[in-house]
Amino acid sequence: MKAKWIIAGVGVLVVAGAMPWVVGYVTEQQWQVVTRELNQAQPFVQMQTDDYRRGFFGSELDGVVTVLNPESGETRPIAYRAKVTHGVTGSLIDFKPVDGWTPDGAEWFQERPRLTLETRLWGTAVLELDVPAIAINNPESGESLRTSGGIARIEVSDTGSQAEALVVWPQLSFSGPDMSIRVNDFRVEHDMAHLNGDVWTGTMVASVASVALTSPEAPPLTIEDLQSRSSTEANANGERLDSRLSIEAGKVRYEDQAYGPHKVVFALENLDVASWSALTTSVAELQGMALASDAGSPEAFERQMAAMGQVNVAMRDLSAAGFSVGFPELTIDTPEGELTGSLVISHPELTADQKAEMLMVMQQLTGEMNLSVPSVLAEDYPAVRMQLAPLVKQGLLVTEGDRLVLAARLNDMVINVNGQEIPLPPLF
């Protein structure tokens, strides 16, 4: 009996001793898959592995990350080197830029930042960026950036179908000759789950304790308790999608007075998941074509026209399935009273025969818009009066008591605004 336990113990030791080699092999395969999928998913960040030297207890790899600026089309290559440590159940990859974290002669960090990727055999990966305090000065422009230490962390699990992100930065400040900005307690938490194609569900909460803006030419402005919340949920057995985004500010302080709360809500409801996925994929492909090196060639033009056709088909399918989109809630507190409003546009679900007869998306669109503004805003503030005066003159804003009101309805490609009918041109 004792011999059996000894043999079992020896077997365990042999397996445990061999695990770093197994982990190293799996890590190399996972790295190749991840970089390939990342490069195929988007054109903005491309990863290239020039050399992967796998050992028993550790590995080393060299590569280049190429970052594309979507506005200018310029690319910036960043060479990196990474050290991989193999454990029994996973690996730890420590990345370092070959040219360092700062330009030559600059001292931005009190300590060296650390970028690591921790992987597990069962498909979990954690990418973490730990940044110490930053101090950047530009003597020529008189601008400076100061931040406390912060952390950004992304955990991916279930073979890439689940993801959790966390960003925490206690303090950030930017100062220049014309404006200074200070942000306190910036935090983002994001949970995502893959649904279908490019569609993900989940929740996101971003918050800032305060944002303070100061300028030599204007009184200080402070926004307190700023929060952004979003949620995306699948319904009807994953065939429909509801998404909602709200942005709220508890108080806005200006000239020794505080106003609030303020809130705006954006909502997408009852989207067909398959059509929405096709639309987002087609739009992403169209954007990628516009950034391609041969974007001006005749062949690229033909590909762009084909992609535009896919966008139109996806938009048509999405509309025929029925949806609702808009801003169901808008509330802004002012010294003179609340500004309130809402805007919702809907398209009904069509039968197969109705879809076949569908010429334009706009034919079946219906909508409502309401806006209520304190009249004193236009009376006491010249800048507001200049914006609202044309609407009042045209009858789009009418006086009701001490408020200016807009009530609009959309039906049969005609907008009725306070009794005035405005035909819409056939745009799409």
Short mmCIF file of C-alpha atoms in Angstrom, two decimals:
data_model
loop_
_atom_site.label_atom_id
_atom_site.label_comp_id
_atom_site.label_asym_id
_atom_site.label_seq_id
_atom_site.Cartn_x
_atom_site.Cartn_y
_atom_site.Cartn_z
CA MET A 1 0.00 0.00 0.00
CA LYS A 2 2.84 2.34 0.93
CA ALA A 3 4.52 1.65 -2.44
CA LYS A 4 1.36 2.72 -4.25
CA TRP A 5 1.36 6.09 -2.50
CA ILE A 6 5.04 6.55 -3.31
CA ILE A 7 4.39 5.79 -6.98
CA ALA A 8 1.41 8.18 -7.01
CA GLY A 9 3.51 10.90 -5.37
CA VAL A 10 6.27 10.43 -7.91
CA GLY A 11 3.68 10.65 -10.71
CA VAL A 12 2.34 13.92 -9.33
CA LEU A 13 5.85 15.36 -9.12
CA VAL A 14 6.60 14.32 -12.69
CA VAL A 15 3.39 15.92 -13.97
CA ALA A 16 3.98 19.09 -11.94
CA GLY A 17 7.54 19.28 -13.20
CA ALA A 18 6.40 18.94 -16.80
CA MET A 19 3.61 21.51 -16.47
CA PRO A 20 5.81 24.61 -17.14
CA TRP A 21 6.73 23.15 -20.54
CA VAL A 22 3.04 22.42 -21.29
CA VAL A 23 2.05 25.89 -20.13
CA GLY A 24 4.76 27.45 -22.29
CA TYR A 25 3.58 25.56 -25.35
CA VAL A 26 -0.09 26.49 -24.77
CA THR A 27 0.84 30.12 -24.08
CA GLU A 28 2.65 30.39 -27.42
CA GLN A 29 -0.36 28.95 -29.25
CA GLN A 30 -2.76 31.27 -27.40
CA TRP A 31 -0.56 34.27 -28.23
CA GLN A 32 -0.65 33.47 -31.93
CA VAL A 33 -4.44 33.09 -31.91
CA VAL A 34 -5.03 36.31 -29.94
CA THR A 35 -2.78 38.46 -32.14
CA ARG A 36 -4.33 37.05 -35.32
CA GLU A 37 -7.89 37.70 -34.11
CA LEU A 38 -6.99 41.18 -32.88
CA ASN A 39 -5.51 42.13 -36.26
CA GLN A 40 -8.53 40.76 -38.12
CA ALA A 41 -11.06 42.48 -35.86
CA GLN A 42 -9.95 46.08 -36.47
CA PRO A 43 -7.38 48.10 -38.49
CA PHE A 44 -6.28 50.59 -35.84
CA VAL A 45 -3.87 48.42 -33.80
CA GLN A 46 -1.85 45.71 -35.54
CA MET A 47 0.45 43.35 -33.63
CA GLN A 48 3.40 41.57 -35.18
CA THR A 49 5.56 38.95 -33.46
CA ASP A 50 9.04 38.92 -34.95
CA ASP A 51 10.60 36.28 -32.70
CA TYR A 52 9.19 33.92 -30.03
CA ARG A 53 11.90 32.03 -28.12
CA ARG A 54 10.21 29.40 -25.96
CA GLY A 55 12.09 27.79 -23.09
CA PHE A 56 11.14 25.37 -20.32
CA PHE A 57 10.47 27.76 -17.42
CA GLY A 58 10.19 30.92 -19.48
CA SER A 59 10.17 32.48 -22.92
CA GLU A 60 11.09 35.73 -24.62
CA LEU A 61 9.47 37.44 -27.57
CA ASP A 62 10.08 40.51 -29.72
CA GLY A 63 7.54 42.30 -31.85
CA VAL A 64 6.06 45.53 -33.13
CA VAL A 65 2.74 47.22 -32.42
CA THR A 66 1.61 49.50 -35.25
CA VAL A 67 -0.93 52.18 -34.28
CA LEU A 68 -3.01 53.87 -36.99
CA ASN A 69 -4.24 57.45 -36.64
CA PRO A 70 -7.75 57.35 -38.23
CA GLU A 71 -7.77 61.11 -38.88
CA SER A 72 -4.47 61.45 -40.73
CA GLY A 73 -3.94 57.85 -41.86
CA GLU A 74 -0.42 57.92 -40.41
CA THR A 75 0.99 54.89 -38.62
CA ARG A 76 3.40 54.72 -35.70
CA PRO A 77 5.35 51.51 -35.04
CA ILE A 78 6.29 50.72 -31.43
CA ALA A 79 8.82 47.93 -30.92
CA TYR A 80 8.35 45.87 -27.76
CA ARG A 81 10.07 43.08 -25.90
CA ALA A 82 8.37 40.70 -23.47
CA LYS A 83 9.51 38.21 -20.88
CA VAL A 84 7.26 35.19 -20.27
CA THR A 85 7.29 33.26 -16.99
CA HIS A 86 5.74 29.78 -17.09
CA GLY A 87 3.90 28.49 -14.03
CA VAL A 88 1.97 25.31 -13.31
CA THR A 89 -1.43 26.60 -14.50
CA GLY A 90 -0.57 29.71 -16.50
CA SER A 91 1.95 32.29 -17.65
CA LEU A 92 2.82 35.90 -16.86
CA ILE A 93 3.98 38.10 -19.75
CA ASP A 94 5.77 41.35 -18.86
CA PHE A 95 5.95 43.86 -21.74
CA LYS A 96 8.48 46.68 -22.20
CA PRO A 97 8.85 49.16 -25.09
CA VAL A 98 12.28 48.76 -26.69
CA ASP A 99 12.79 52.54 -26.73
CA GLY A 100 11.46 52.98 -23.19
CA TRP A 101 8.26 54.45 -21.82
CA THR A 102 9.31 58.08 -22.43
CA PRO A 103 11.21 60.00 -25.13
CA ASP A 104 14.96 60.44 -24.71
CA GLY A 105 15.77 62.88 -21.92
CA ALA A 106 12.21 63.03 -20.57
CA GLU A 107 11.32 62.04 -17.02
CA TRP A 108 7.58 61.61 -16.94
CA PHE A 109 7.26 58.86 -14.32
CA GLN A 110 8.46 58.53 -10.75
CA GLU A 111 8.63 54.77 -11.33
CA ARG A 112 8.52 52.58 -14.44
CA PRO A 113 4.99 51.67 -15.65
CA ARG A 114 4.21 47.97 -15.85
CA LEU A 115 2.16 46.23 -18.53
CA THR A 116 1.48 42.54 -17.92
CA LEU A 117 -0.69 39.80 -19.35
CA GLU A 118 -1.56 36.85 -17.10
CA THR A 119 -2.98 33.77 -18.83
CA ARG A 120 -4.48 30.51 -17.61
CA LEU A 121 -4.75 27.14 -19.32
CA TRP A 122 -8.55 27.19 -19.09
CA GLY A 123 -8.79 30.32 -21.26
CA THR A 124 -8.75 33.22 -18.80
CA ALA A 125 -6.48 36.21 -19.45
CA VAL A 126 -5.89 39.41 -17.46
CA LEU A 127 -4.24 42.42 -19.10
CA GLU A 128 -3.15 45.02 -16.55
CA LEU A 129 -1.47 48.41 -16.92
CA ASP A 130 -0.11 49.90 -13.70
CA VAL A 131 0.97 53.52 -14.16
CA PRO A 132 2.76 55.55 -11.46
CA ALA A 133 2.38 59.28 -10.96
CA ILE A 134 2.97 61.31 -14.15
CA ALA A 135 4.45 64.80 -14.52
CA ILE A 136 4.83 66.19 -18.07
CA ASN A 137 5.87 69.79 -18.78
CA ASN A 138 6.03 71.63 -22.09
CA PRO A 139 8.09 74.82 -21.56
CA GLU A 140 7.38 76.07 -25.08
CA SER A 141 3.59 76.06 -24.78
CA GLY A 142 3.40 76.50 -21.01
CA GLU A 143 1.21 73.38 -20.72
CA SER A 144 1.59 70.66 -18.10
CA LEU A 145 -0.04 67.34 -17.22
CA ARG A 146 -0.14 65.84 -13.74
CA THR A 147 -1.77 62.59 -12.66
CA SER A 148 -1.71 60.35 -9.66
CA GLY A 149 -0.96 56.68 -10.09
CA GLY A 150 -3.69 54.73 -11.87
CA ILE A 151 -4.58 51.27 -13.07
CA ALA A 152 -6.37 49.82 -16.11
CA ARG A 153 -7.38 46.15 -16.06
CA ILE A 154 -9.19 43.87 -18.52
CA GLU A 155 -10.10 40.27 -17.67
CA VAL A 156 -11.24 38.00 -20.50
CA SER A 157 -12.76 34.58 -19.76
CA ASP A 158 -14.85 31.78 -21.26
CA THR A 159 -12.60 31.66 -24.36
CA GLY A 160 -13.16 35.33 -25.09
CA SER A 161 -16.95 35.49 -24.71
CA GLN A 162 -16.87 37.25 -21.32
CA ALA A 163 -14.92 40.39 -20.41
CA GLU A 164 -14.62 42.71 -17.42
CA ALA A 165 -12.81 46.05 -17.52
CA LEU A 166 -11.77 48.39 -14.70
CA VAL A 167 -10.07 51.79 -14.88
CA VAL A 168 -9.27 53.76 -11.73
CA TRP A 169 -7.48 57.12 -11.73
CA PRO A 170 -7.77 59.19 -8.53
CA GLN A 171 -6.52 62.51 -9.94
CA LEU A 172 -5.75 64.08 -13.31
CA SER A 173 -4.98 67.72 -14.04
CA PHE A 174 -4.07 69.68 -17.15
CA SER A 175 -3.02 73.31 -17.06
CA GLY A 176 -2.20 75.78 -19.81
CA PRO A 177 -2.17 79.51 -20.43
CA ASP A 178 -5.87 79.61 -21.38
CA MET A 179 -7.46 76.81 -19.35
CA SER A 180 -6.86 74.47 -16.42
CA ILE A 181 -8.80 71.24 -15.88
CA ARG A 182 -8.78 69.05 -12.77
CA VAL A 183 -10.52 65.67 -12.56
CA ASN A 184 -11.02 63.81 -9.27
CA ASP A 185 -11.83 60.12 -8.76
CA PHE A 186 -12.27 58.87 -12.32
CA ARG A 187 -13.56 55.29 -12.40
CA VAL A 188 -14.95 52.96 -15.09
CA GLU A 189 -16.39 49.46 -14.63
CA HIS A 190 -17.55 47.50 -17.67
CA ASP A 191 -18.93 43.94 -17.86
CA MET A 192 -19.52 42.43 -21.32
CA ALA A 193 -20.81 39.15 -22.74
CA HIS A 194 -20.68 38.20 -26.40
CA LEU A 195 -24.10 37.64 -27.94
CA ASN A 196 -23.75 37.31 -31.72
CA GLY A 197 -21.39 38.63 -34.39
CA ASP A 198 -20.19 42.05 -33.26
CA VAL A 199 -22.99 42.39 -30.69
CA TRP A 200 -22.21 42.35 -26.96
CA THR A 201 -24.46 42.75 -23.94
CA GLY A 202 -23.56 44.04 -20.49
CA THR A 203 -23.37 47.08 -18.28
CA MET A 204 -20.99 50.02 -17.91
CA VAL A 205 -20.68 52.59 -15.13
CA ALA A 206 -18.31 55.56 -15.43
CA SER A 207 -18.09 58.17 -12.71
CA VAL A 208 -16.16 61.31 -11.85
CA ALA A 209 -16.42 62.93 -8.43
CA SER A 210 -15.73 66.39 -9.85
CA VAL A 211 -14.42 68.23 -12.89
CA ALA A 212 -13.14 71.75 -12.27
CA LEU A 213 -12.41 74.21 -15.09
CA THR A 214 -10.64 77.50 -14.43
CA SER A 215 -9.69 80.24 -16.87
CA PRO A 216 -8.24 83.73 -16.47
CA GLU A 217 -11.06 85.11 -18.62
CA ALA A 218 -14.08 83.37 -17.03
CA PRO A 219 -15.43 82.42 -13.59
CA PRO A 220 -14.55 78.89 -12.40
CA LEU A 221 -16.91 76.08 -13.38
CA THR A 222 -17.25 72.80 -11.44
CA ILE A 223 -19.30 69.72 -12.34
CA GLU A 224 -19.93 67.40 -9.39
CA ASP A 225 -21.03 63.76 -9.27
CA LEU A 226 -20.83 63.12 -13.01
CA GLN A 227 -22.01 59.62 -13.95
CA SER A 228 -22.58 57.68 -17.15
CA ARG A 229 -24.47 54.40 -17.07
CA SER A 230 -25.19 52.08 -19.97
CA SER A 231 -26.87 48.70 -20.26
CA THR A 232 -27.50 46.39 -23.20
CA GLU A 233 -29.85 43.45 -22.75
CA ALA A 234 -31.00 40.68 -25.07
CA ASN A 235 -34.66 39.67 -25.20
CA ALA A 236 -36.82 37.18 -27.11
CA ASN A 237 -34.29 34.36 -26.74
CA GLY A 238 -31.44 36.55 -27.89
CA GLU A 239 -33.19 37.79 -31.06
CA ARG A 240 -33.95 41.33 -29.83
CA LEU A 241 -31.82 43.96 -28.16
CA ASP A 242 -32.48 46.90 -25.84
CA SER A 243 -29.76 49.44 -25.07
CA ARG A 244 -29.86 52.47 -22.80
CA LEU A 245 -27.32 55.19 -21.96
CA SER A 246 -27.80 57.87 -19.31
CA ILE A 247 -25.51 60.77 -18.44
CA GLU A 248 -26.15 62.61 -15.18
CA ALA A 249 -24.55 65.47 -13.29
CA GLY A 250 -25.49 66.07 -9.68
CA LYS A 251 -24.51 69.74 -9.54
CA VAL A 252 -22.97 72.40 -11.75
CA ARG A 253 -21.36 75.22 -9.78
CA TYR A 254 -20.86 78.56 -11.52
CA GLU A 255 -20.39 82.03 -10.02
CA ASP A 256 -20.94 80.79 -6.44
CA GLN A 257 -24.25 79.12 -7.31
CA ALA A 258 -25.16 75.46 -7.80
CA TYR A 259 -27.66 74.04 -10.27
CA GLY A 260 -28.83 70.48 -10.71
CA PRO A 261 -29.49 67.69 -11.20
CA HIS A 262 -29.05 67.36 -14.98
CA LYS A 263 -29.83 64.26 -17.00
CA VAL A 264 -29.98 63.04 -20.60
CA VAL A 265 -31.01 59.51 -21.66
CA PHE A 266 -30.46 57.82 -25.03
CA ALA A 267 -32.30 54.56 -25.79
CA LEU A 268 -32.41 51.90 -28.52
CA GLU A 269 -35.25 49.43 -28.15
CA ASN A 270 -36.37 46.20 -29.82
CA LEU A 271 -33.48 46.00 -32.29
CA ASP A 272 -33.24 42.85 -34.40
CA VAL A 273 -29.92 41.32 -33.31
CA ALA A 274 -29.04 39.71 -36.66
CA SER A 275 -29.71 42.92 -38.61
CA TRP A 276 -27.91 45.08 -36.06
CA SER A 277 -24.87 42.79 -36.18
CA ALA A 278 -24.85 42.92 -39.98
CA LEU A 279 -25.11 46.72 -39.90
CA THR A 280 -22.26 47.22 -37.43
CA THR A 281 -20.06 44.76 -39.32
CA SER A 282 -20.74 46.48 -42.65
CA VAL A 283 -20.05 49.93 -41.22
CA ALA A 284 -16.77 48.70 -39.69
CA GLU A 285 -15.73 47.20 -43.03
CA LEU A 286 -16.57 50.46 -44.79
CA GLN A 287 -14.46 52.43 -42.30
CA GLY A 288 -11.57 50.02 -42.74
CA MET A 289 -11.71 50.44 -46.53
CA ALA A 290 -11.54 54.22 -46.19
CA LEU A 291 -8.29 53.85 -44.21
CA ALA A 292 -6.70 51.32 -46.58
CA SER A 293 -3.55 52.26 -48.48
CA ASP A 294 -5.32 51.87 -51.86
CA ALA A 295 -8.44 53.79 -50.82
CA GLY A 296 -8.33 55.96 -53.97
CA SER A 297 -8.02 53.16 -56.51
CA PRO A 298 -10.89 52.02 -58.79
CA GLU A 299 -10.82 48.57 -57.16
CA ALA A 300 -11.18 50.13 -53.72
CA PHE A 301 -14.09 52.26 -54.96
CA GLU A 302 -15.90 49.14 -56.16
CA ARG A 303 -15.35 47.47 -52.78
CA GLN A 304 -16.64 50.57 -51.00
CA MET A 305 -19.78 50.64 -53.16
CA ALA A 306 -20.38 46.96 -52.42
CA ALA A 307 -19.94 47.62 -48.70
CA MET A 308 -22.33 50.57 -48.92
CA GLY A 309 -24.86 48.25 -50.51
CA GLN A 310 -24.47 45.89 -47.56
CA VAL A 311 -25.06 48.81 -45.19
CA ASN A 312 -28.27 49.73 -47.04
CA VAL A 313 -29.53 46.13 -46.94
CA ALA A 314 -28.77 45.84 -43.22
CA MET A 315 -30.52 49.17 -42.53
CA ARG A 316 -33.55 48.01 -44.50
CA ASP A 317 -33.71 44.68 -42.63
CA LEU A 318 -33.28 46.44 -39.28
CA SER A 319 -36.12 48.87 -40.03
CA ALA A 320 -38.45 46.16 -41.33
CA ALA A 321 -37.97 44.24 -38.08
CA GLY A 322 -39.16 47.28 -36.11
CA PHE A 323 -37.26 49.49 -33.66
CA SER A 324 -37.38 52.61 -31.52
CA VAL A 325 -34.58 55.13 -30.99
CA GLY A 326 -34.24 58.51 -29.36
CA PHE A 327 -33.79 60.60 -26.26
CA PRO A 328 -36.73 59.77 -23.98
CA GLU A 329 -35.53 62.10 -21.24
CA LEU A 330 -33.71 65.46 -21.14
CA THR A 331 -33.58 67.60 -18.01
CA ILE A 332 -31.29 70.60 -17.50
CA ASP A 333 -31.58 72.77 -14.40
CA THR A 334 -30.94 76.51 -14.88
CA PRO A 335 -31.26 79.52 -12.58
CA GLU A 336 -34.47 80.44 -14.44
CA GLY A 337 -36.02 76.96 -14.28
CA GLU A 338 -35.82 73.52 -15.87
CA LEU A 339 -35.28 72.89 -19.56
CA THR A 340 -37.01 69.63 -20.49
CA GLY A 341 -37.44 67.66 -23.67
CA SER A 342 -37.71 64.30 -25.40
CA LEU A 343 -37.32 62.80 -28.89
CA VAL A 344 -38.40 59.30 -29.95
CA ILE A 345 -38.50 57.87 -33.51
CA SER A 346 -40.01 54.45 -34.24
CA HIS A 347 -40.51 52.07 -37.17
CA PRO A 348 -43.15 49.33 -37.03
CA GLU A 349 -42.42 45.67 -37.67
CA LEU A 350 -43.43 44.73 -41.22
CA THR A 351 -44.76 41.51 -42.66
CA ALA A 352 -42.89 39.80 -45.49
CA ASP A 353 -45.28 41.31 -48.06
CA GLN A 354 -44.95 44.80 -46.56
CA LYS A 355 -41.17 44.50 -46.58
CA ALA A 356 -41.21 43.51 -50.26
CA GLU A 357 -43.17 46.69 -51.06
CA MET A 358 -40.91 48.85 -48.90
CA LEU A 359 -39.29 51.57 -51.03
CA MET A 360 -37.70 53.73 -48.31
CA VAL A 361 -37.05 53.43 -44.60
CA MET A 362 -38.53 56.89 -44.01
CA GLN A 363 -42.00 55.95 -45.30
CA GLN A 364 -43.02 54.16 -42.11
CA LEU A 365 -41.15 56.27 -39.56
CA THR A 366 -43.17 57.91 -36.81
CA GLY A 367 -41.92 60.11 -34.04
CA GLU A 368 -42.55 62.68 -31.35
CA MET A 369 -40.46 65.58 -30.09
CA ASN A 370 -41.17 67.90 -27.18
CA LEU A 371 -39.13 70.81 -25.85
CA SER A 372 -39.96 73.25 -23.07
CA VAL A 373 -37.68 76.21 -22.33
CA PRO A 374 -38.12 79.00 -19.75
CA SER A 375 -38.90 82.21 -21.71
CA VAL A 376 -36.60 84.23 -19.47
CA LEU A 377 -33.58 82.37 -20.90
CA ALA A 378 -34.21 84.01 -24.26
CA GLU A 379 -35.00 87.34 -22.66
CA ASP A 380 -31.98 87.66 -20.37
CA TYR A 381 -29.20 85.89 -22.29
CA PRO A 382 -28.25 87.29 -25.73
CA ALA A 383 -26.43 84.12 -26.78
CA VAL A 384 -29.53 81.99 -26.11
CA ARG A 385 -31.81 84.58 -27.74
CA MET A 386 -29.77 84.46 -30.96
CA GLN A 387 -30.25 80.69 -31.14
CA LEU A 388 -33.96 80.66 -30.34
CA ALA A 389 -35.10 83.79 -32.19
CA PRO A 390 -35.31 82.13 -35.65
CA LEU A 391 -37.37 79.26 -34.20
CA VAL A 392 -39.76 81.71 -32.51
CA LYS A 393 -40.08 83.77 -35.70
CA GLN A 394 -40.96 80.68 -37.75
CA GLY A 395 -43.49 79.51 -35.19
CA LEU A 396 -41.53 76.42 -34.25
CA LEU A 397 -41.35 77.69 -30.67
CA VAL A 398 -44.56 79.14 -29.26
CA THR A 399 -45.25 80.87 -25.97
CA GLU A 400 -47.29 79.04 -23.34
CA GLY A 401 -47.38 81.02 -20.10
CA ASP A 402 -43.79 81.66 -19.02
CA ARG A 403 -42.29 79.01 -21.32
CA LEU A 404 -41.38 78.49 -24.96
CA VAL A 405 -42.74 75.15 -26.18
CA LEU A 406 -42.12 72.95 -29.22
CA ALA A 407 -44.39 69.98 -29.94
CA ALA A 408 -43.62 67.99 -33.10
CA ARG A 409 -45.08 64.82 -34.63
CA LEU A 410 -43.69 62.78 -37.54
CA ASN A 411 -45.97 60.66 -39.71
CA ASP A 412 -46.09 59.81 -43.45
CA MET A 413 -42.87 61.76 -44.05
CA VAL A 414 -44.43 64.97 -42.72
CA ILE A 415 -43.44 66.74 -39.50
CA ASN A 416 -46.18 68.70 -37.76
CA VAL A 417 -44.55 71.34 -35.55
CA ASN A 418 -47.03 73.35 -33.47
CA GLY A 419 -49.60 73.00 -36.26
CA GLN A 420 -47.21 73.71 -39.14
CA GLU A 421 -46.62 70.87 -41.60
CA ILE A 422 -43.11 70.39 -43.01
CA PRO A 423 -42.64 67.67 -45.70
CA LEU A 424 -39.43 65.66 -45.43
CA PRO A 425 -37.24 64.95 -48.48
CA PRO A 426 -36.69 61.24 -49.25
CA LEU A 427 -33.21 60.79 -47.77
CA PHE A 428 -33.06 57.03 -47.10
#
